[in-house]
Coordinates of C-alpha atoms and ligand atoms in Angstrom, one line a residue:
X1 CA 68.7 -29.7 -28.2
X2 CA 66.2 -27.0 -29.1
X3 CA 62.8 -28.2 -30.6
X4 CA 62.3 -28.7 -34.1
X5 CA 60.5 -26.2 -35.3
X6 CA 58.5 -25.8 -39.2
X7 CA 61.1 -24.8 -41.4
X8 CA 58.6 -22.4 -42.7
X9 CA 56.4 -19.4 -41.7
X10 CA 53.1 -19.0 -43.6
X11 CA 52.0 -16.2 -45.8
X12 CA 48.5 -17.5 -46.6
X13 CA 46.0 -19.2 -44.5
X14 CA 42.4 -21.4 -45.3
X15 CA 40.1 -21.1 -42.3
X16 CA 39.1 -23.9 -40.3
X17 CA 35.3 -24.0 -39.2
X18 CA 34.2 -25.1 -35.8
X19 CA 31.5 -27.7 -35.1
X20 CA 29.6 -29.4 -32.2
X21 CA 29.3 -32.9 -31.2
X22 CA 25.8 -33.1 -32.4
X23 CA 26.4 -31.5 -35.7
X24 CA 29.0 -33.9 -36.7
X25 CA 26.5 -36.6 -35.6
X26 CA 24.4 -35.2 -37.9
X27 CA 26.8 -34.7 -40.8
X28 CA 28.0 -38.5 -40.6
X29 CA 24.6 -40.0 -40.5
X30 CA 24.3 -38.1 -43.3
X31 CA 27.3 -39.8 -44.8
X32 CA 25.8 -43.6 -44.4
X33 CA 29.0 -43.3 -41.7
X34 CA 31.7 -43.2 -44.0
X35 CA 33.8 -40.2 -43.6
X36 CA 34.7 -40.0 -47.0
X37 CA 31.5 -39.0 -47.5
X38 CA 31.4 -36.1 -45.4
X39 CA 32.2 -32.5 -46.9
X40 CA 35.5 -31.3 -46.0
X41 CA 34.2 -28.4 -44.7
X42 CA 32.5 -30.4 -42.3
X43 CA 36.3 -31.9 -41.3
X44 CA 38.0 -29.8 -38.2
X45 CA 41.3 -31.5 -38.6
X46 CA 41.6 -33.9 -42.1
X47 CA 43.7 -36.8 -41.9
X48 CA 42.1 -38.7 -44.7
X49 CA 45.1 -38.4 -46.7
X50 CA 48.7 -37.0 -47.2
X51 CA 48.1 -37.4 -51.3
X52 CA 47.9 -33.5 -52.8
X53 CA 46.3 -32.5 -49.5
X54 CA 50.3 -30.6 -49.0
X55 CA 51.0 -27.2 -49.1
X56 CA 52.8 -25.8 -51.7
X57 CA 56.3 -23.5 -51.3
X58 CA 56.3 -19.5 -52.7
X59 CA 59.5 -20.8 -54.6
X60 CA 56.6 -23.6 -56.0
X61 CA 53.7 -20.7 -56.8
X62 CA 56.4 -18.9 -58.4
X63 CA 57.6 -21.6 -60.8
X64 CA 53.5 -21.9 -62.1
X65 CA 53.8 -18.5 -63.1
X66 CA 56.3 -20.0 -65.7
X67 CA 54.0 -22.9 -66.5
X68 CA 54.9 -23.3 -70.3
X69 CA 51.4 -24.7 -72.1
X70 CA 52.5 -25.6 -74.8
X71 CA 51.2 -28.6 -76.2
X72 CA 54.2 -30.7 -77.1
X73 CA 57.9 -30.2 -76.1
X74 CA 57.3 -27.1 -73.7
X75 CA 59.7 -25.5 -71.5
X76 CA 58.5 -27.4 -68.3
X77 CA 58.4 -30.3 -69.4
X78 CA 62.1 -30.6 -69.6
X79 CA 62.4 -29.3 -66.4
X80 CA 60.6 -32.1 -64.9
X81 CA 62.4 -34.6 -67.2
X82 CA 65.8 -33.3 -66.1
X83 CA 65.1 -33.2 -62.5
X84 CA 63.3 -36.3 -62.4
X85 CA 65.8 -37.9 -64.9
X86 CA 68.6 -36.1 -62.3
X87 CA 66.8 -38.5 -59.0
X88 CA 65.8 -41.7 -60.7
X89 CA 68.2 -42.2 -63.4
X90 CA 65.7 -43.6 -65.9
X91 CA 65.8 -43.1 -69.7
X92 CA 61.9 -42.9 -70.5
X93 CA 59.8 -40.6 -68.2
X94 CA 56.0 -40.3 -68.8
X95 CA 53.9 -38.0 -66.6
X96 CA 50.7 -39.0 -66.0
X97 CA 48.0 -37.5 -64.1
X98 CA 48.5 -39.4 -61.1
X99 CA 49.8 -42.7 -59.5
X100 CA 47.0 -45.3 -60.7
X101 CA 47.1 -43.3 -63.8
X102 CA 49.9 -45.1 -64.2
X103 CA 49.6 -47.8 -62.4
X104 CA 46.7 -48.9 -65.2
X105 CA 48.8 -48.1 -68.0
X106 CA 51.2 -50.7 -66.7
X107 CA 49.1 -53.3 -65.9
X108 CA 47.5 -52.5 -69.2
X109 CA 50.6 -53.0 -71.2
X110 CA 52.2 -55.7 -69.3
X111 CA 50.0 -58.1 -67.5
X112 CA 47.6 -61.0 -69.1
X113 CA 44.6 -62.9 -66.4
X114 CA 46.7 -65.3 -64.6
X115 CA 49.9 -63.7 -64.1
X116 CA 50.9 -62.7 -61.0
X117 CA 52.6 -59.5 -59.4
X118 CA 54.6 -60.1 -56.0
X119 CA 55.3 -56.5 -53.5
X120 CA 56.2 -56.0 -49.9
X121 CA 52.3 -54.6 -49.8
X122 CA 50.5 -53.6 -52.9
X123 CA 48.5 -50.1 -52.4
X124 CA 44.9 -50.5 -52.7
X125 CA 44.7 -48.8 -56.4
X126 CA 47.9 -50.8 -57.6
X127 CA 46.1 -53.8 -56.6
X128 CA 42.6 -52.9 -58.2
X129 CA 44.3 -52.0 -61.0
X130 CA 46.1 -55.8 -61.1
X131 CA 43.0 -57.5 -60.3
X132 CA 41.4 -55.7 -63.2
X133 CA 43.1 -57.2 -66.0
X134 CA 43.0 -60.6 -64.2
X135 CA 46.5 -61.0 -62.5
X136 CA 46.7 -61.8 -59.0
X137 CA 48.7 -59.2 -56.5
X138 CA 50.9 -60.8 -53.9
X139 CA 52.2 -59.3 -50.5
X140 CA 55.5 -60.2 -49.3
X141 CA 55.8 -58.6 -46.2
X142 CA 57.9 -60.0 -43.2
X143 CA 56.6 -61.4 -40.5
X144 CA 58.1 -58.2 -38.8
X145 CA 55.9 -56.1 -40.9
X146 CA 53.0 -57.7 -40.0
X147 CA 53.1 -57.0 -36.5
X148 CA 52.1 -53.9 -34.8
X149 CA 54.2 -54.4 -31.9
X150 CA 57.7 -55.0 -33.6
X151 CA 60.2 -52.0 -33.5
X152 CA 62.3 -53.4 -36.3
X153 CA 63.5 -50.4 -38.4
X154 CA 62.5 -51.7 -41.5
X155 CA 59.3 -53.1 -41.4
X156 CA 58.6 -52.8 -45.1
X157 CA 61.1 -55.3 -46.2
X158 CA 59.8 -57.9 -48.4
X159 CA 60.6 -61.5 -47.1
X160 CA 63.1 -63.0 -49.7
X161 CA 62.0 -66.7 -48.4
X162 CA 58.1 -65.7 -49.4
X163 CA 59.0 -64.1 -53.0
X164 CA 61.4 -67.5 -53.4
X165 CA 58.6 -69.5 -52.9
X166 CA 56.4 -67.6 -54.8
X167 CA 58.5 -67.7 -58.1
X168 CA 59.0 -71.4 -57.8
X169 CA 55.1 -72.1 -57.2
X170 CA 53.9 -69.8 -59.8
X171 CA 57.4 -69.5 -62.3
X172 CA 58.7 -66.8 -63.4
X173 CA 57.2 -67.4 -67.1
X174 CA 54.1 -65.6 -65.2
X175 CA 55.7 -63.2 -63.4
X176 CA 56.1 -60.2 -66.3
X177 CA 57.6 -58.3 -63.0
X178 CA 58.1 -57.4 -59.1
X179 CA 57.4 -54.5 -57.5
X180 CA 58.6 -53.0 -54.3
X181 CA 56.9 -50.3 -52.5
X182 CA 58.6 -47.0 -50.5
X183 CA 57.9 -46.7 -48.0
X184 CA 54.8 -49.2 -47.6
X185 CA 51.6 -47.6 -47.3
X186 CA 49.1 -49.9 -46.8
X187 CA 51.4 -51.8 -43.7
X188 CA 52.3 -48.6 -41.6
X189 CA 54.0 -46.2 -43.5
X190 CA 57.0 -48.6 -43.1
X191 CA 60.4 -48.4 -44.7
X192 CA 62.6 -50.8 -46.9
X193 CA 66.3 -50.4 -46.5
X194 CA 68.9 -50.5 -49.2
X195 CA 69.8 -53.6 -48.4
X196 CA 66.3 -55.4 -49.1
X197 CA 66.0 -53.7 -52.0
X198 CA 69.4 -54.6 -53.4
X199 CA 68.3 -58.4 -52.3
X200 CA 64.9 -58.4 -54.2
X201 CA 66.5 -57.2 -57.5
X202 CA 69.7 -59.5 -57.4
X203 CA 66.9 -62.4 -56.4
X204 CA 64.2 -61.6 -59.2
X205 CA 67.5 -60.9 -61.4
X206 CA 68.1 -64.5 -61.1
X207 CA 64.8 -65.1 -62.5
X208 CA 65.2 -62.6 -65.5
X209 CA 62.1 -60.5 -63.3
X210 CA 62.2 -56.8 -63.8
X211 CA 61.9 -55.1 -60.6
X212 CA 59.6 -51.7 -60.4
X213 CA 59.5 -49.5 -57.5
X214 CA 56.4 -47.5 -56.5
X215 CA 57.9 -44.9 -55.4
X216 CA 55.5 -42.6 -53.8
X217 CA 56.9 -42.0 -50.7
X218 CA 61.0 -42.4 -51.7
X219 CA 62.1 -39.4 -50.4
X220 CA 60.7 -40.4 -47.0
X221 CA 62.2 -43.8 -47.4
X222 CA 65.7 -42.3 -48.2
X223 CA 65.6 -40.1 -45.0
X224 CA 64.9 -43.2 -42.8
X225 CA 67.7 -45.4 -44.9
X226 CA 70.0 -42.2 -44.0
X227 CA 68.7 -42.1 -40.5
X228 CA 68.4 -45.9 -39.8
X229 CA 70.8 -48.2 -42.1
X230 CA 74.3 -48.7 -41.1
X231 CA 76.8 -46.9 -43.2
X232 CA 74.3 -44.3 -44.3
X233 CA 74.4 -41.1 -42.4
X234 CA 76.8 -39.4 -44.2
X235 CA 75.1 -39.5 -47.6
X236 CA 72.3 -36.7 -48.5
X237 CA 68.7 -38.1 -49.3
X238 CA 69.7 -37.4 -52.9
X239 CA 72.2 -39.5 -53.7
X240 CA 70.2 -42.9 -51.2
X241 CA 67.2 -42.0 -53.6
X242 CA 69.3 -42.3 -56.8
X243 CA 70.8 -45.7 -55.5
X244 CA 67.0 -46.7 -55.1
X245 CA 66.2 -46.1 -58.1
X246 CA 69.1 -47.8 -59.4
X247 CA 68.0 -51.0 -58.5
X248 CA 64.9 -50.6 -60.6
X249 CA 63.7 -51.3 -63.8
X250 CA 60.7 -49.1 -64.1
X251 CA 58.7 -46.9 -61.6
X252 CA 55.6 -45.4 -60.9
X253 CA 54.7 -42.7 -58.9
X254 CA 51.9 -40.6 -57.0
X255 CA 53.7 -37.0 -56.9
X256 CA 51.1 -36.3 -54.7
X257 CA 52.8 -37.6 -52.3
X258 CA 56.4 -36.6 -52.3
X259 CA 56.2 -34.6 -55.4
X260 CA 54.8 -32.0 -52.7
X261 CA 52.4 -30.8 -55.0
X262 CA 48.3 -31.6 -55.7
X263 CA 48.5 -33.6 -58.8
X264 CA 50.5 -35.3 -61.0
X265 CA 52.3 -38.9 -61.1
X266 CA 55.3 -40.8 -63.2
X267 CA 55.7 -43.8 -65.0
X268 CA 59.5 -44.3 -66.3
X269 CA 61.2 -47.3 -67.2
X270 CA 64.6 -48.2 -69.0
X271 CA 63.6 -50.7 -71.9
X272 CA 62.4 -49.2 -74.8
X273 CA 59.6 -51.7 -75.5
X274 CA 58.0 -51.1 -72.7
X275 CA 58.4 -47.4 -73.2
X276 CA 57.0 -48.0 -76.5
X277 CA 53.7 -49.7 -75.1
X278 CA 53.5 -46.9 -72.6
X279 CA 53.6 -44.1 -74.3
X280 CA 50.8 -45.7 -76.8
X281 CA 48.3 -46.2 -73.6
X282 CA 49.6 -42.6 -72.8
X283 CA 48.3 -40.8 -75.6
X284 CA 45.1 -43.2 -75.6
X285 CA 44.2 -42.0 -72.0
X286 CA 46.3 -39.6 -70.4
X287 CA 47.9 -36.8 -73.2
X288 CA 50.8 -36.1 -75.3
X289 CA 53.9 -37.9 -74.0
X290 CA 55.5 -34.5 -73.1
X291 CA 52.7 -33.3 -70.5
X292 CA 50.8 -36.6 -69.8
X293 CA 47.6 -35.6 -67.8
X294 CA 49.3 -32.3 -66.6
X295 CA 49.6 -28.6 -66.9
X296 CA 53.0 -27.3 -67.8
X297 CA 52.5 -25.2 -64.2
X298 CA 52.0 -28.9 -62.8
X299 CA 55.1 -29.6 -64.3
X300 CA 57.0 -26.7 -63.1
X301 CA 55.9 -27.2 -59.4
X302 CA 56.9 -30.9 -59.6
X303 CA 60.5 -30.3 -60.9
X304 CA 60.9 -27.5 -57.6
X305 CA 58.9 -29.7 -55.1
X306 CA 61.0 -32.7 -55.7
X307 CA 64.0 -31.1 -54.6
X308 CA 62.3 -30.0 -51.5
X309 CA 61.4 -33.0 -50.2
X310 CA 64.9 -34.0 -50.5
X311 CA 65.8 -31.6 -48.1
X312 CA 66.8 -32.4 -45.0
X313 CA 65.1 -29.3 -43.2
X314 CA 61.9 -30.7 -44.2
X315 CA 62.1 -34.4 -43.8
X316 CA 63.7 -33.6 -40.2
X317 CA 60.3 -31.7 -39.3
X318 CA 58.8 -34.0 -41.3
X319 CA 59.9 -36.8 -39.3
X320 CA 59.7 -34.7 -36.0
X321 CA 55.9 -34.2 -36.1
X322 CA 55.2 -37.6 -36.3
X323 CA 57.5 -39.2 -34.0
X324 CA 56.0 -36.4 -31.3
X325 CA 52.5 -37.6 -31.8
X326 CA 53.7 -41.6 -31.4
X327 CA 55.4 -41.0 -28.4
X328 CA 52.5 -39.0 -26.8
X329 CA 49.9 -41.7 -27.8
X330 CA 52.6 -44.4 -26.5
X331 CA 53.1 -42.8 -23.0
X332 CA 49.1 -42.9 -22.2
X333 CA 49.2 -46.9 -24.0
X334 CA 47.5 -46.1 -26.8
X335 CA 47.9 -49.0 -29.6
X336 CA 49.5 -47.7 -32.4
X337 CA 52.0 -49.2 -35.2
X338 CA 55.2 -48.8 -33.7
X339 CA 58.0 -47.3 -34.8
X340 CA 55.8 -44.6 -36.4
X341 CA 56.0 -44.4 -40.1
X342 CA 56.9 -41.2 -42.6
X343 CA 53.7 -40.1 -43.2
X344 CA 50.9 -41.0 -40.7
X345 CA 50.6 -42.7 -37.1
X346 CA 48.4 -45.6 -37.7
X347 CA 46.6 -46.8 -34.5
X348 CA 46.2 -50.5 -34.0
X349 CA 42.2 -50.9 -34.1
X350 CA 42.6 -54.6 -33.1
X351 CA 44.3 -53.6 -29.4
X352 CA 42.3 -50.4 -29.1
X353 CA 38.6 -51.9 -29.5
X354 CA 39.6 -55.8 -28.5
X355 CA 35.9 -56.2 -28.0
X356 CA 34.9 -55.8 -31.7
X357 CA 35.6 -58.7 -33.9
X358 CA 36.8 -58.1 -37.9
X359 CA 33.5 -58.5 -39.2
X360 CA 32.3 -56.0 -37.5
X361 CA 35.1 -53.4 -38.8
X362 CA 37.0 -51.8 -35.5
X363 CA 38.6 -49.7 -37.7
X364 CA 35.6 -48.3 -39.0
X365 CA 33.9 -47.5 -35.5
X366 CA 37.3 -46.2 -34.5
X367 CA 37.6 -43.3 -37.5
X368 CA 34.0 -42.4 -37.0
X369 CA 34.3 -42.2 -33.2
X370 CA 37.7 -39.4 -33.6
X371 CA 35.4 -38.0 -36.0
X372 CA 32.5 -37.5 -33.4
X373 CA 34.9 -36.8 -30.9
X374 CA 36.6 -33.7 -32.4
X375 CA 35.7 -33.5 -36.0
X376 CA 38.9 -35.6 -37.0
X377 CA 38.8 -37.5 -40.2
X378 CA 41.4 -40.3 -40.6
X379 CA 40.9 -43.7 -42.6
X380 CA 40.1 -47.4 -42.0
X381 CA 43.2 -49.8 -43.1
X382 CA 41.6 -53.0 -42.2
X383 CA 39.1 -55.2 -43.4
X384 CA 37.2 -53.0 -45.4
X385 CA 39.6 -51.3 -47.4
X386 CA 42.0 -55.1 -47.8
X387 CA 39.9 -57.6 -46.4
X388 CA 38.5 -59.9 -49.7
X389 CA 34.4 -60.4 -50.0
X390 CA 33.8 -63.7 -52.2
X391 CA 30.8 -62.1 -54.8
X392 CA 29.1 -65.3 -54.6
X393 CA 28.7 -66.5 -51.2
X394 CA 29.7 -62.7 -49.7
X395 CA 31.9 -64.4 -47.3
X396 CA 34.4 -62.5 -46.0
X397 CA 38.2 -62.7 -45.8
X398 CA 39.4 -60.5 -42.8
X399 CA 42.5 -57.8 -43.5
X400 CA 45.8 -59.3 -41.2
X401 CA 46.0 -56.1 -39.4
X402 CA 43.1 -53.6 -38.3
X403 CA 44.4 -50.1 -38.8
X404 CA 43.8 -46.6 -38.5
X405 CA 45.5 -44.3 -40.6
X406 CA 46.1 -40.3 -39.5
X407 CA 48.0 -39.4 -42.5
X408 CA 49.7 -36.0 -42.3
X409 CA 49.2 -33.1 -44.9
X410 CA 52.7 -32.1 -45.8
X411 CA 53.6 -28.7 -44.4
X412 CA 49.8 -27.7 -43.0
X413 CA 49.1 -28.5 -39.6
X414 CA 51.1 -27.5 -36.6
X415 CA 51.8 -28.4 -33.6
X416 CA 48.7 -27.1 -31.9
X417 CA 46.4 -28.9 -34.8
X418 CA 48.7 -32.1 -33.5
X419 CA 47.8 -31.5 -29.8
X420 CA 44.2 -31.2 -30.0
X421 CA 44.2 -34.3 -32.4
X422 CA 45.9 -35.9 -29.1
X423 CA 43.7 -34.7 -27.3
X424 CA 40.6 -36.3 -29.2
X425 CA 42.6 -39.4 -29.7
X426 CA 43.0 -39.4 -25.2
X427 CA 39.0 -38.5 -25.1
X428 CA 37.9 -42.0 -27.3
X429 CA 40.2 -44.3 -25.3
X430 CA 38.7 -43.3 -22.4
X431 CA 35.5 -44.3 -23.7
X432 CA 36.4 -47.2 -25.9
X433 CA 34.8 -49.8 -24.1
X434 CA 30.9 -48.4 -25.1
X435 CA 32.2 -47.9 -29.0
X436 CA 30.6 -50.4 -31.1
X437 CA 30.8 -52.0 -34.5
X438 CA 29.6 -51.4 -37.8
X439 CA 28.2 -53.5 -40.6
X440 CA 28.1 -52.5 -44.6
X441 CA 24.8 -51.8 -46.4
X442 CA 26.1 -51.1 -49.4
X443 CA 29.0 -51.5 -51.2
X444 CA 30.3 -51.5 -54.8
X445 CA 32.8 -54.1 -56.4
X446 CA 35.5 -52.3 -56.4
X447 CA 37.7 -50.1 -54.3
X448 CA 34.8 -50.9 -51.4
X449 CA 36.2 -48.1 -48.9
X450 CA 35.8 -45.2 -50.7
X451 CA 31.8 -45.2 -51.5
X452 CA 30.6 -48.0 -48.8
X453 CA 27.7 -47.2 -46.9
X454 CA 27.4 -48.4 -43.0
X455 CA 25.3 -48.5 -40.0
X456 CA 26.3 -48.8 -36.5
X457 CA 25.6 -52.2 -34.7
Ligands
LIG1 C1 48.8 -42.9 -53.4 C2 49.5 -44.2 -53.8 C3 49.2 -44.8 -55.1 C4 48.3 -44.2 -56.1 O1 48.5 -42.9 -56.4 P1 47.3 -41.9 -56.7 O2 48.0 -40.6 -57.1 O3 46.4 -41.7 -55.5 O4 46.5 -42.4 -57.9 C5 49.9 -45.9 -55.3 N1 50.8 -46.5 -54.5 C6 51.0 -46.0 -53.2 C7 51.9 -46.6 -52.3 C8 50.3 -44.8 -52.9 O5 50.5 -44.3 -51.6

């Protein structure tokens, strides 16, 4: 077989600035050593995110051009309701600005304190945004899930026995609804086959619990169900993403993710109450139901760069790059999540720096150390971003899993980008016995990760 190459060529390129060693030392002390404080600029290869960090299609540019701005009922607007109508199936569709844009209107409408929301992993923002009205946020996961070193194919199940258990110890009275996540960000990128899915909904069915999917990443999920699940190969990732969406009640949705453009999100649902409640919160926060917190261009790149990421071309490549970076980082033992997930390699900070314990954040002195090393920005998954600080005694709950995610811009690094980040990777496990720990010096109360400040131990 010949290699997979980028089903694209580019027409228009951003430059990338070098920088020493002792410059970037510079630049993250500058940073109280969290590298989402440091200017992109300052970033040689930026792994932070894959969440409107992609690059957008001539076939996208060109449909912004047509951007109708009309302020209600404008041209683009039904072409994002048709095509996202088209994918999902659902009869109310609500842009919004982006995913926890909706995320907050839901847990604004729907949730009281007390109630409480089960998922195979909530994201961090879908959580926060639970937490904030006073519901409690649940994760499901399966054992598999939970362990780095499991190959299972679907690590982003949700364990039926768990969400059993949890609707008989908390009833479904204060359950207003389940959610299911595709494919699982905060455990590895991980997918959730049809099967799970179709399990979940029949289970919270028996319950009278609406099932919503957050489907950020559902085009990625359908190529692995196509890829992975028996009796799937011969659909396309269109028609496994409609039966998805099927199973669900209501969705949200970054389309910063696979959207494949830089802003812009979804909340759709079937019942019309709820759609009524939405589209009140809506207009309070976000905009006229017909354009949400969007642009009619927005609108118009959304409705193209849906379809393309239901393309097999792309999620092929997609899939490609990252399963070429896992293997390389595999063949030298470097810990990482295995099998890789859809949009990032996550390295296992727990095996990599054995040495450092939880409270003293591996993940942490992991990113800044690839950052040090070659100007690579990736983020902590660990303790920091999901491990729980009580506000009174500042005790700390540990995350299960230490991870670091190198999520992967859609369509804008290539393969020599994806060699010298091996290459920077290779140079700090050679060294990871001297790397030390970190400890927080500031942090605020919610959403810790983004804004923390730390110092080396
Ligand atoms: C990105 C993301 C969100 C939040 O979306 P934003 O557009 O960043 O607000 C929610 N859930 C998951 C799984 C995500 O990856």
């Amino acid at each position: 077989m010949k290699t997979i190459i980028e089903p694209f060529r580019i027409k228009m390129t951003e430059p990338i600035k070098p920088s020493t060693r002792a410059q970037r030392e510079e630049k993250l002390k500058a940073a109280h050593n969290n590298v989402f404080l440091v200017d992109a600029e300052d970033v040689t290869i930026d792994l932070l995110t894959d969440s409107g960090t992609g690059a957008m299609s001539a076939q996208q540019w060109a449909a912004m051009m047509l951007g109708d701005e009309s302020y209600a009922g404008s041209i683009s607007w039904k072409k994002f309701e048709s095509t996202v109508r088209d994918i999902t199936g659902f009869k109310y569709i609500f842009p919004t600005h982006q995913g926890r844009a909706a995320e907050r209107i839901l847990a604004g409408a729907l949730l009281k304190a007390g109630n409480v929301i089960p998922n195979n992993s909530h994201f961090d923002t879908t959580r926060a945004n639970i937490e904030f009205v006073g519901a409690i946020a649940e994760d499901l996961l399966t054992d598999d899930g939970k362990n780095p070193a499991s190959t299972a194919p679907f690590k982003g199940n949700m364990d039926l026995g768990k969400l059993e258990a949890v609707i008989a110890k908390h009833g479904a009275e204060n359950i207003p609804f389940g959610m299911i996540t595709v494919t699982n960000n905060s455990g590895g990128g991980q997918p959730v086959s049809l099967a799970n899915m179709k399990a979940v909904k029949e289970l919270l069915n028996r319950h009278n619990i609406p099932l919503i999917i957050d489907a950020c990443r559902f085009a990625e999920n359908a190529y692995f169900i196509q890829q992975r699940e028996e009796g799937q190969k011969n659909r396309t990732l269109t028609e496994i993403a409609q039966e998805m969406f099927s199973l669900a009640d209501a969705s949200t949705m970054s389309l910063k993710k696979d959207g494949l453009v830089n802003i812009g999100g979804w909340l759709c649902c079937h019942n019309e109450a709820w759609a009524d409640k939405f589209r009140n919160l809506l207009i309070l926060t976000e905009g006229f139901p017909t354009y949400g917190g969007l642009a009619g261009r927005d609108l118009e790149a959304i409705a193209v760069g849906l379809r393309e990421a239901l393309e097999p071309d792309y999620q092929e490549y997609r899939n490609a790059t990252i399963r070429y970076i896992a293997s390389r980082l595999t063949e030298r033992g470097i810990p990482i999540v295995k099998p890789a997930g859809g949009h990032a390699v996550f390295l296992d900070a727990k095996a990599f720096l054995p040495h450092i314990p939880s409270s003293e954040f591996p993940g942490i002195a992991l990113v800044n150390a690839l950052y040090l090393a070659g100007g690579v920005r990736g983020v902590e998954l660990g303790s920091v971003m999901f491990g729980k600080r009580n506000p009174e005694t500042g005790e700390e709950t540990p995350s299960v899993m230490e991870l670091v995610r190198l999520a992967f811009p859609r369509r804008v690094y290539t393969q020599s980008h994806f060699d010298y980040l091996i290459e920077v990777i290779e140079e700090v496990w050679e060294k990871r016995d001297s790397l030390k720990g970190a400890r927080i010096t500031k942090q605020p109360p919610f959403l810790r990760h983004f804004t923390a400040h730390f110092s080396p131990i």
